[in-house]
Amino acid sequence: MFDSPDKDPRVDPPQLGGEADVLSGYLRYQRTTLELKCSGLTAGQMARRAVAPSTLSLLGLLRHMADVERAWFRPVMAGPDPPPLYWSEEDIDGDFDNLAADEETVRDAWSRWREEVAFAERFVEEAPGMDTVGRDRRRGEVSLRWVLTHMIEEYARHNGHADLLREAVDGTVGE
């Protein structure tokens, strides 16, 4: 993490510009925030649970966000329907429940999250516009604009959880 605002590695979203640039900038900022909240921790610290009976952990959040990225940008927007990475219909909270406090599990989570983020970034970059339509099983048709806004909201909510988790792990606080 950084210890002063001038050392913050995040890039502020553009204040002017097109819709795609602003939404992508906000999403990139939120993604980088999650990376910062998880940076410099051991596998045990990443897997540390919030408080009983919660299964919430930074590692679980990272795995959850890999699956969220995958769900919105692959089957909904791009069309292929790959299975979830960490959960299933039989184990709906597998992203939080089925994790081990070891380096391989953490490396796997980072790798998969980065793969899904890269796929999403390529999709957005190559999309003809914000009105590009995907199909969600529950909601029906959704625009790329809606998906990007939802992803910003999803990260912002979970980054609030990450703030508290990180502070509980090692006392580190920050924006």
mmCIF file with all atom_site columns, C-alpha atoms in Angstrom:
data_model
loop_
_atom_site.group_PDB
_atom_site.id
_atom_site.type_symbol
_atom_site.label_atom_id
_atom_site.label_alt_id
_atom_site.label_comp_id
_atom_site.label_asym_id
_atom_site.label_entity_id
_atom_site.label_seq_id
_atom_site.pdbx_PDB_ins_code
_atom_site.Cartn_x
_atom_site.Cartn_y
_atom_site.Cartn_z
_atom_site.occupancy
_atom_site.B_iso_or_equiv
_atom_site.pdbx_formal_charge
_atom_site.auth_seq_id
_atom_site.auth_comp_id
_atom_site.auth_asym_id
_atom_site.auth_atom_id
_atom_site.pdbx_PDB_model_num
ATOM 1   C CA . MET A 1 1   ? 0.000   0.000   0.000   1.00 0.00 ? 1   MET A CA 1
ATOM 2   C CA . PHE A 1 2   ? 1.089   3.601   -0.293  1.00 0.00 ? 2   PHE A CA 1
ATOM 3   C CA . ASP A 1 3   ? 1.760   5.868   2.660   1.00 0.00 ? 3   ASP A CA 1
ATOM 4   C CA . SER A 1 4   ? 0.899   9.244   1.130   1.00 0.00 ? 4   SER A CA 1
ATOM 5   C CA . PRO A 1 5   ? -1.340  10.513  -1.686  1.00 0.00 ? 5   PRO A CA 1
ATOM 6   C CA . ASP A 1 6   ? 1.650   11.341  -3.903  1.00 0.00 ? 6   ASP A CA 1
ATOM 7   C CA . LYS A 1 7   ? 2.652   7.635   -3.852  1.00 0.00 ? 7   LYS A CA 1
ATOM 8   C CA . ASP A 1 8   ? -0.799  6.357   -4.865  1.00 0.00 ? 8   ASP A CA 1
ATOM 9   C CA . PRO A 1 9   ? -0.226  4.209   -7.990  1.00 0.00 ? 9   PRO A CA 1
ATOM 10  C CA . ARG A 1 10  ? -3.834  4.501   -9.145  1.00 0.00 ? 10  ARG A CA 1
ATOM 11  C CA . VAL A 1 11  ? -4.695  6.738   -12.077 1.00 0.00 ? 11  VAL A CA 1
ATOM 12  C CA . ASP A 1 12  ? -7.709  8.946   -11.515 1.00 0.00 ? 12  ASP A CA 1
ATOM 13  C CA . PRO A 1 13  ? -10.518 8.406   -14.017 1.00 0.00 ? 13  PRO A CA 1
ATOM 14  C CA . PRO A 1 14  ? -10.674 11.124  -16.688 1.00 0.00 ? 14  PRO A CA 1
ATOM 15  C CA . GLN A 1 15  ? -12.743 14.148  -15.747 1.00 0.00 ? 15  GLN A CA 1
ATOM 16  C CA . LEU A 1 16  ? -13.446 14.895  -19.383 1.00 0.00 ? 16  LEU A CA 1
ATOM 17  C CA . GLY A 1 17  ? -13.827 12.595  -22.333 1.00 0.00 ? 17  GLY A CA 1
ATOM 18  C CA . GLY A 1 18  ? -16.140 10.066  -23.817 1.00 0.00 ? 18  GLY A CA 1
ATOM 19  C CA . GLU A 1 19  ? -18.396 7.740   -21.930 1.00 0.00 ? 19  GLU A CA 1
ATOM 20  C CA . ALA A 1 20  ? -16.279 4.654   -22.625 1.00 0.00 ? 20  ALA A CA 1
ATOM 21  C CA . ASP A 1 21  ? -13.130 6.382   -21.360 1.00 0.00 ? 21  ASP A CA 1
ATOM 22  C CA . VAL A 1 22  ? -14.788 7.620   -18.173 1.00 0.00 ? 22  VAL A CA 1
ATOM 23  C CA . LEU A 1 23  ? -16.484 4.297   -17.321 1.00 0.00 ? 23  LEU A CA 1
ATOM 24  C CA . SER A 1 24  ? -13.345 2.292   -18.157 1.00 0.00 ? 24  SER A CA 1
ATOM 25  C CA . GLY A 1 25  ? -11.264 4.710   -16.086 1.00 0.00 ? 25  GLY A CA 1
ATOM 26  C CA . TYR A 1 26  ? -13.507 4.284   -13.061 1.00 0.00 ? 26  TYR A CA 1
ATOM 27  C CA . LEU A 1 27  ? -13.470 0.508   -13.424 1.00 0.00 ? 27  LEU A CA 1
ATOM 28  C CA . ARG A 1 28  ? -9.662  0.456   -13.774 1.00 0.00 ? 28  ARG A CA 1
ATOM 29  C CA . TYR A 1 29  ? -9.414  2.618   -10.620 1.00 0.00 ? 29  TYR A CA 1
ATOM 30  C CA . GLN A 1 30  ? -11.621 0.185   -8.669  1.00 0.00 ? 30  GLN A CA 1
ATOM 31  C CA . ARG A 1 31  ? -9.690  -2.850  -9.928  1.00 0.00 ? 31  ARG A CA 1
ATOM 32  C CA . THR A 1 32  ? -6.400  -1.244  -8.897  1.00 0.00 ? 32  THR A CA 1
ATOM 33  C CA . THR A 1 33  ? -7.866  -0.475  -5.475  1.00 0.00 ? 33  THR A CA 1
ATOM 34  C CA . LEU A 1 34  ? -8.603  -4.167  -4.929  1.00 0.00 ? 34  LEU A CA 1
ATOM 35  C CA . GLU A 1 35  ? -5.033  -4.995  -5.969  1.00 0.00 ? 35  GLU A CA 1
ATOM 36  C CA . LEU A 1 36  ? -3.691  -2.483  -3.456  1.00 0.00 ? 36  LEU A CA 1
ATOM 37  C CA . LYS A 1 37  ? -5.838  -3.862  -0.644  1.00 0.00 ? 37  LYS A CA 1
ATOM 38  C CA . CYS A 1 38  ? -4.412  -7.337  -1.301  1.00 0.00 ? 38  CYS A CA 1
ATOM 39  C CA . SER A 1 39  ? -0.804  -6.313  -1.936  1.00 0.00 ? 39  SER A CA 1
ATOM 40  C CA . GLY A 1 40  ? 2.113   -7.446  0.188   1.00 0.00 ? 40  GLY A CA 1
ATOM 41  C CA . LEU A 1 41  ? 0.244   -10.093 2.154   1.00 0.00 ? 41  LEU A CA 1
ATOM 42  C CA . THR A 1 42  ? 1.113   -13.707 2.854   1.00 0.00 ? 42  THR A CA 1
ATOM 43  C CA . ALA A 1 43  ? -1.205  -16.519 1.796   1.00 0.00 ? 43  ALA A CA 1
ATOM 44  C CA . GLY A 1 44  ? -2.363  -16.856 5.396   1.00 0.00 ? 44  GLY A CA 1
ATOM 45  C CA . GLN A 1 45  ? -3.191  -13.166 5.604   1.00 0.00 ? 45  GLN A CA 1
ATOM 46  C CA . MET A 1 46  ? -5.063  -13.298 2.279   1.00 0.00 ? 46  MET A CA 1
ATOM 47  C CA . ALA A 1 47  ? -7.147  -16.247 3.515   1.00 0.00 ? 47  ALA A CA 1
ATOM 48  C CA . ARG A 1 48  ? -7.856  -14.796 6.962   1.00 0.00 ? 48  ARG A CA 1
ATOM 49  C CA . ARG A 1 49  ? -11.599 -14.690 7.629   1.00 0.00 ? 49  ARG A CA 1
ATOM 50  C CA . ALA A 1 50  ? -13.335 -11.545 8.833   1.00 0.00 ? 50  ALA A CA 1
ATOM 51  C CA . VAL A 1 51  ? -15.310 -12.738 11.868  1.00 0.00 ? 51  VAL A CA 1
ATOM 52  C CA . ALA A 1 52  ? -17.236 -15.904 12.578  1.00 0.00 ? 52  ALA A CA 1
ATOM 53  C CA . PRO A 1 53  ? -19.503 -17.060 11.038  1.00 0.00 ? 53  PRO A CA 1
ATOM 54  C CA . SER A 1 54  ? -18.496 -15.033 7.960   1.00 0.00 ? 54  SER A CA 1
ATOM 55  C CA . THR A 1 55  ? -16.309 -16.700 5.336   1.00 0.00 ? 55  THR A CA 1
ATOM 56  C CA . LEU A 1 56  ? -15.303 -13.309 3.899   1.00 0.00 ? 56  LEU A CA 1
ATOM 57  C CA . SER A 1 57  ? -11.577 -12.923 3.205   1.00 0.00 ? 57  SER A CA 1
ATOM 58  C CA . LEU A 1 58  ? -9.400  -10.937 0.811   1.00 0.00 ? 58  LEU A CA 1
ATOM 59  C CA . LEU A 1 59  ? -8.597  -14.145 -1.057  1.00 0.00 ? 59  LEU A CA 1
ATOM 60  C CA . GLY A 1 60  ? -12.298 -14.936 -1.289  1.00 0.00 ? 60  GLY A CA 1
ATOM 61  C CA . LEU A 1 61  ? -13.001 -11.431 -2.614  1.00 0.00 ? 61  LEU A CA 1
ATOM 62  C CA . LEU A 1 62  ? -10.294 -11.802 -5.253  1.00 0.00 ? 62  LEU A CA 1
ATOM 63  C CA . ARG A 1 63  ? -11.708 -15.147 -6.352  1.00 0.00 ? 63  ARG A CA 1
ATOM 64  C CA . HIS A 1 64  ? -15.251 -13.747 -6.288  1.00 0.00 ? 64  HIS A CA 1
ATOM 65  C CA . MET A 1 65  ? -14.260 -10.817 -8.500  1.00 0.00 ? 65  MET A CA 1
ATOM 66  C CA . ALA A 1 66  ? -12.545 -13.170 -10.965 1.00 0.00 ? 66  ALA A CA 1
ATOM 67  C CA . ASP A 1 67  ? -15.863 -14.992 -11.297 1.00 0.00 ? 67  ASP A CA 1
ATOM 68  C CA . VAL A 1 68  ? -17.835 -11.733 -11.522 1.00 0.00 ? 68  VAL A CA 1
ATOM 69  C CA . GLU A 1 69  ? -15.571 -10.481 -14.332 1.00 0.00 ? 69  GLU A CA 1
ATOM 70  C CA . ARG A 1 70  ? -15.918 -13.848 -16.068 1.00 0.00 ? 70  ARG A CA 1
ATOM 71  C CA . ALA A 1 71  ? -19.710 -13.963 -15.712 1.00 0.00 ? 71  ALA A CA 1
ATOM 72  C CA . TRP A 1 72  ? -20.408 -10.512 -17.131 1.00 0.00 ? 72  TRP A CA 1
ATOM 73  C CA . PHE A 1 73  ? -17.870 -10.294 -19.917 1.00 0.00 ? 73  PHE A CA 1
ATOM 74  C CA . ARG A 1 74  ? -17.853 -13.868 -21.219 1.00 0.00 ? 74  ARG A CA 1
ATOM 75  C CA . PRO A 1 75  ? -21.354 -15.407 -21.274 1.00 0.00 ? 75  PRO A CA 1
ATOM 76  C CA . VAL A 1 76  ? -23.340 -12.164 -21.049 1.00 0.00 ? 76  VAL A CA 1
ATOM 77  C CA . MET A 1 77  ? -21.396 -9.877  -23.388 1.00 0.00 ? 77  MET A CA 1
ATOM 78  C CA . ALA A 1 78  ? -19.162 -12.127 -25.526 1.00 0.00 ? 78  ALA A CA 1
ATOM 79  C CA . GLY A 1 79  ? -21.411 -15.149 -25.844 1.00 0.00 ? 79  GLY A CA 1
ATOM 80  C CA . PRO A 1 80  ? -19.385 -18.218 -24.820 1.00 0.00 ? 80  PRO A CA 1
ATOM 81  C CA . ASP A 1 81  ? -20.657 -19.803 -21.635 1.00 0.00 ? 81  ASP A CA 1
ATOM 82  C CA . PRO A 1 82  ? -17.685 -21.121 -19.634 1.00 0.00 ? 82  PRO A CA 1
ATOM 83  C CA . PRO A 1 83  ? -18.328 -22.596 -16.196 1.00 0.00 ? 83  PRO A CA 1
ATOM 84  C CA . PRO A 1 84  ? -17.600 -20.469 -13.136 1.00 0.00 ? 84  PRO A CA 1
ATOM 85  C CA . LEU A 1 85  ? -14.074 -20.672 -11.770 1.00 0.00 ? 85  LEU A CA 1
ATOM 86  C CA . TYR A 1 86  ? -14.743 -21.193 -8.081  1.00 0.00 ? 86  TYR A CA 1
ATOM 87  C CA . TRP A 1 87  ? -18.427 -21.788 -7.383  1.00 0.00 ? 87  TRP A CA 1
ATOM 88  C CA . SER A 1 88  ? -21.130 -24.094 -8.656  1.00 0.00 ? 88  SER A CA 1
ATOM 89  C CA . GLU A 1 89  ? -24.876 -24.533 -8.281  1.00 0.00 ? 89  GLU A CA 1
ATOM 90  C CA . GLU A 1 90  ? -24.120 -27.121 -5.583  1.00 0.00 ? 90  GLU A CA 1
ATOM 91  C CA . ASP A 1 91  ? -21.617 -24.826 -3.831  1.00 0.00 ? 91  ASP A CA 1
ATOM 92  C CA . ILE A 1 92  ? -22.850 -21.294 -4.398  1.00 0.00 ? 92  ILE A CA 1
ATOM 93  C CA . ASP A 1 93  ? -20.220 -19.759 -2.060  1.00 0.00 ? 93  ASP A CA 1
ATOM 94  C CA . GLY A 1 94  ? -17.286 -21.835 -3.305  1.00 0.00 ? 94  GLY A CA 1
ATOM 95  C CA . ASP A 1 95  ? -15.292 -18.697 -4.111  1.00 0.00 ? 95  ASP A CA 1
ATOM 96  C CA . PHE A 1 96  ? -15.225 -17.905 -0.367  1.00 0.00 ? 96  PHE A CA 1
ATOM 97  C CA . ASP A 1 97  ? -15.527 -21.378 1.166   1.00 0.00 ? 97  ASP A CA 1
ATOM 98  C CA . ASN A 1 98  ? -13.160 -23.639 -0.738  1.00 0.00 ? 98  ASN A CA 1
ATOM 99  C CA . LEU A 1 99  ? -9.822  -21.963 -0.321  1.00 0.00 ? 99  LEU A CA 1
ATOM 100 C CA . ALA A 1 100 ? -6.544  -22.902 1.252   1.00 0.00 ? 100 ALA A CA 1
ATOM 101 C CA . ALA A 1 101 ? -4.087  -20.541 2.899   1.00 0.00 ? 101 ALA A CA 1
ATOM 102 C CA . ASP A 1 102 ? -1.218  -21.538 0.608   1.00 0.00 ? 102 ASP A CA 1
ATOM 103 C CA . GLU A 1 103 ? 0.832   -19.723 -2.010  1.00 0.00 ? 103 GLU A CA 1
ATOM 104 C CA . GLU A 1 104 ? -0.449  -21.854 -4.911  1.00 0.00 ? 104 GLU A CA 1
ATOM 105 C CA . THR A 1 105 ? -4.068  -20.960 -4.142  1.00 0.00 ? 105 THR A CA 1
ATOM 106 C CA . VAL A 1 106 ? -3.180  -17.256 -4.011  1.00 0.00 ? 106 VAL A CA 1
ATOM 107 C CA . ARG A 1 107 ? -1.143  -17.447 -7.260  1.00 0.00 ? 107 ARG A CA 1
ATOM 108 C CA . ASP A 1 108 ? -4.051  -19.218 -8.956  1.00 0.00 ? 108 ASP A CA 1
ATOM 109 C CA . ALA A 1 109 ? -6.515  -16.544 -7.815  1.00 0.00 ? 109 ALA A CA 1
ATOM 110 C CA . TRP A 1 110 ? -4.290  -13.699 -9.049  1.00 0.00 ? 110 TRP A CA 1
ATOM 111 C CA . SER A 1 111 ? -3.681  -15.434 -12.354 1.00 0.00 ? 111 SER A CA 1
ATOM 112 C CA . ARG A 1 112 ? -7.350  -16.131 -13.011 1.00 0.00 ? 112 ARG A CA 1
ATOM 113 C CA . TRP A 1 113 ? -8.421  -12.638 -11.928 1.00 0.00 ? 113 TRP A CA 1
ATOM 114 C CA . ARG A 1 114 ? -5.847  -11.051 -14.228 1.00 0.00 ? 114 ARG A CA 1
ATOM 115 C CA . GLU A 1 115 ? -6.949  -13.291 -17.134 1.00 0.00 ? 115 GLU A CA 1
ATOM 116 C CA . GLU A 1 116 ? -10.567 -12.246 -16.675 1.00 0.00 ? 116 GLU A CA 1
ATOM 117 C CA . VAL A 1 117 ? -9.687  -8.552  -16.355 1.00 0.00 ? 117 VAL A CA 1
ATOM 118 C CA . ALA A 1 118 ? -7.576  -8.753  -19.537 1.00 0.00 ? 118 ALA A CA 1
ATOM 119 C CA . PHE A 1 119 ? -10.446 -10.435 -21.396 1.00 0.00 ? 119 PHE A CA 1
ATOM 120 C CA . ALA A 1 120 ? -12.869 -7.738  -20.206 1.00 0.00 ? 120 ALA A CA 1
ATOM 121 C CA . GLU A 1 121 ? -10.516 -4.915  -21.166 1.00 0.00 ? 121 GLU A CA 1
ATOM 122 C CA . ARG A 1 122 ? -10.050 -6.368  -24.664 1.00 0.00 ? 122 ARG A CA 1
ATOM 123 C CA . PHE A 1 123 ? -13.796 -6.812  -25.043 1.00 0.00 ? 123 PHE A CA 1
ATOM 124 C CA . VAL A 1 124 ? -14.501 -3.186  -24.082 1.00 0.00 ? 124 VAL A CA 1
ATOM 125 C CA . GLU A 1 125 ? -11.723 -1.890  -26.321 1.00 0.00 ? 125 GLU A CA 1
ATOM 126 C CA . GLU A 1 126 ? -13.005 -3.846  -29.321 1.00 0.00 ? 126 GLU A CA 1
ATOM 127 C CA . ALA A 1 127 ? -16.728 -3.248  -28.719 1.00 0.00 ? 127 ALA A CA 1
ATOM 128 C CA . PRO A 1 128 ? -18.409 -0.993  -31.277 1.00 0.00 ? 128 PRO A CA 1
ATOM 129 C CA . GLY A 1 129 ? -19.872 1.175   -28.507 1.00 0.00 ? 129 GLY A CA 1
ATOM 130 C CA . MET A 1 130 ? -21.633 1.464   -25.182 1.00 0.00 ? 130 MET A CA 1
ATOM 131 C CA . ASP A 1 131 ? -24.898 0.339   -26.769 1.00 0.00 ? 131 ASP A CA 1
ATOM 132 C CA . THR A 1 132 ? -23.423 -3.110  -27.497 1.00 0.00 ? 132 THR A CA 1
ATOM 133 C CA . VAL A 1 133 ? -25.989 -5.563  -26.151 1.00 0.00 ? 133 VAL A CA 1
ATOM 134 C CA . GLY A 1 134 ? -25.456 -8.786  -24.244 1.00 0.00 ? 134 GLY A CA 1
ATOM 135 C CA . ARG A 1 135 ? -27.948 -11.191 -22.764 1.00 0.00 ? 135 ARG A CA 1
ATOM 136 C CA . ASP A 1 136 ? -28.206 -12.004 -19.072 1.00 0.00 ? 136 ASP A CA 1
ATOM 137 C CA . ARG A 1 137 ? -30.269 -15.040 -18.061 1.00 0.00 ? 137 ARG A CA 1
ATOM 138 C CA . ARG A 1 138 ? -32.126 -13.155 -15.316 1.00 0.00 ? 138 ARG A CA 1
ATOM 139 C CA . ARG A 1 139 ? -32.347 -9.630  -16.671 1.00 0.00 ? 139 ARG A CA 1
ATOM 140 C CA . GLY A 1 140 ? -32.579 -10.195 -20.402 1.00 0.00 ? 140 GLY A CA 1
ATOM 141 C CA . GLU A 1 141 ? -30.798 -7.690  -22.622 1.00 0.00 ? 141 GLU A CA 1
ATOM 142 C CA . VAL A 1 142 ? -28.190 -5.413  -21.040 1.00 0.00 ? 142 VAL A CA 1
ATOM 143 C CA . SER A 1 143 ? -25.923 -2.829  -22.627 1.00 0.00 ? 143 SER A CA 1
ATOM 144 C CA . LEU A 1 144 ? -22.160 -2.655  -22.243 1.00 0.00 ? 144 LEU A CA 1
ATOM 145 C CA . ARG A 1 145 ? -22.800 0.684   -20.515 1.00 0.00 ? 145 ARG A CA 1
ATOM 146 C CA . TRP A 1 146 ? -24.942 -1.116  -17.914 1.00 0.00 ? 146 TRP A CA 1
ATOM 147 C CA . VAL A 1 147 ? -22.352 -3.868  -17.392 1.00 0.00 ? 147 VAL A CA 1
ATOM 148 C CA . LEU A 1 148 ? -19.517 -1.369  -16.871 1.00 0.00 ? 148 LEU A CA 1
ATOM 149 C CA . THR A 1 149 ? -21.622 0.614   -14.404 1.00 0.00 ? 149 THR A CA 1
ATOM 150 C CA . HIS A 1 150 ? -22.550 -2.588  -12.569 1.00 0.00 ? 150 HIS A CA 1
ATOM 151 C CA . MET A 1 151 ? -18.885 -3.660  -12.416 1.00 0.00 ? 151 MET A CA 1
ATOM 152 C CA . ILE A 1 152 ? -17.890 -0.298  -10.914 1.00 0.00 ? 152 ILE A CA 1
ATOM 153 C CA . GLU A 1 153 ? -20.612 -0.726  -8.291  1.00 0.00 ? 153 GLU A CA 1
ATOM 154 C CA . GLU A 1 154 ? -19.582 -4.329  -7.599  1.00 0.00 ? 154 GLU A CA 1
ATOM 155 C CA . TYR A 1 155 ? -15.921 -3.402  -7.052  1.00 0.00 ? 155 TYR A CA 1
ATOM 156 C CA . ALA A 1 156 ? -16.777 -0.321  -4.978  1.00 0.00 ? 156 ALA A CA 1
ATOM 157 C CA . ARG A 1 157 ? -18.956 -2.389  -2.638  1.00 0.00 ? 157 ARG A CA 1
ATOM 158 C CA . HIS A 1 158 ? -16.374 -5.115  -2.221  1.00 0.00 ? 158 HIS A CA 1
ATOM 159 C CA . ASN A 1 159 ? -13.520 -2.643  -1.887  1.00 0.00 ? 159 ASN A CA 1
ATOM 160 C CA . GLY A 1 160 ? -15.324 -1.375  1.204   1.00 0.00 ? 160 GLY A CA 1
ATOM 161 C CA . HIS A 1 161 ? -15.185 -4.925  2.562   1.00 0.00 ? 161 HIS A CA 1
ATOM 162 C CA . ALA A 1 162 ? -11.513 -5.114  1.548   1.00 0.00 ? 162 ALA A CA 1
ATOM 163 C CA . ASP A 1 163 ? -10.772 -1.922  3.530   1.00 0.00 ? 163 ASP A CA 1
ATOM 164 C CA . LEU A 1 164 ? -12.046 -3.528  6.721   1.00 0.00 ? 164 LEU A CA 1
ATOM 165 C CA . LEU A 1 165 ? -10.433 -6.902  6.030   1.00 0.00 ? 165 LEU A CA 1
ATOM 166 C CA . ARG A 1 166 ? -7.032  -5.347  5.365   1.00 0.00 ? 166 ARG A CA 1
ATOM 167 C CA . GLU A 1 167 ? -7.199  -3.243  8.501   1.00 0.00 ? 167 GLU A CA 1
ATOM 168 C CA . ALA A 1 168 ? -8.026  -6.378  10.532  1.00 0.00 ? 168 ALA A CA 1
ATOM 169 C CA . VAL A 1 169 ? -5.106  -8.285  8.973   1.00 0.00 ? 169 VAL A CA 1
ATOM 170 C CA . ASP A 1 170 ? -2.282  -5.797  9.580   1.00 0.00 ? 170 ASP A CA 1
ATOM 171 C CA . GLY A 1 171 ? -3.699  -2.425  10.579  1.00 0.00 ? 171 GLY A CA 1
ATOM 172 C CA . THR A 1 172 ? -3.173  -0.904  7.136   1.00 0.00 ? 172 THR A CA 1
ATOM 173 C CA . VAL A 1 173 ? -5.775  1.676   6.247   1.00 0.00 ? 173 VAL A CA 1
ATOM 174 C CA . GLY A 1 174 ? -6.117  3.877   3.228   1.00 0.00 ? 174 GLY A CA 1
ATOM 175 C CA . GLU A 1 175 ? -8.303  5.072   0.465   1.00 0.00 ? 175 GLU A CA 1
#
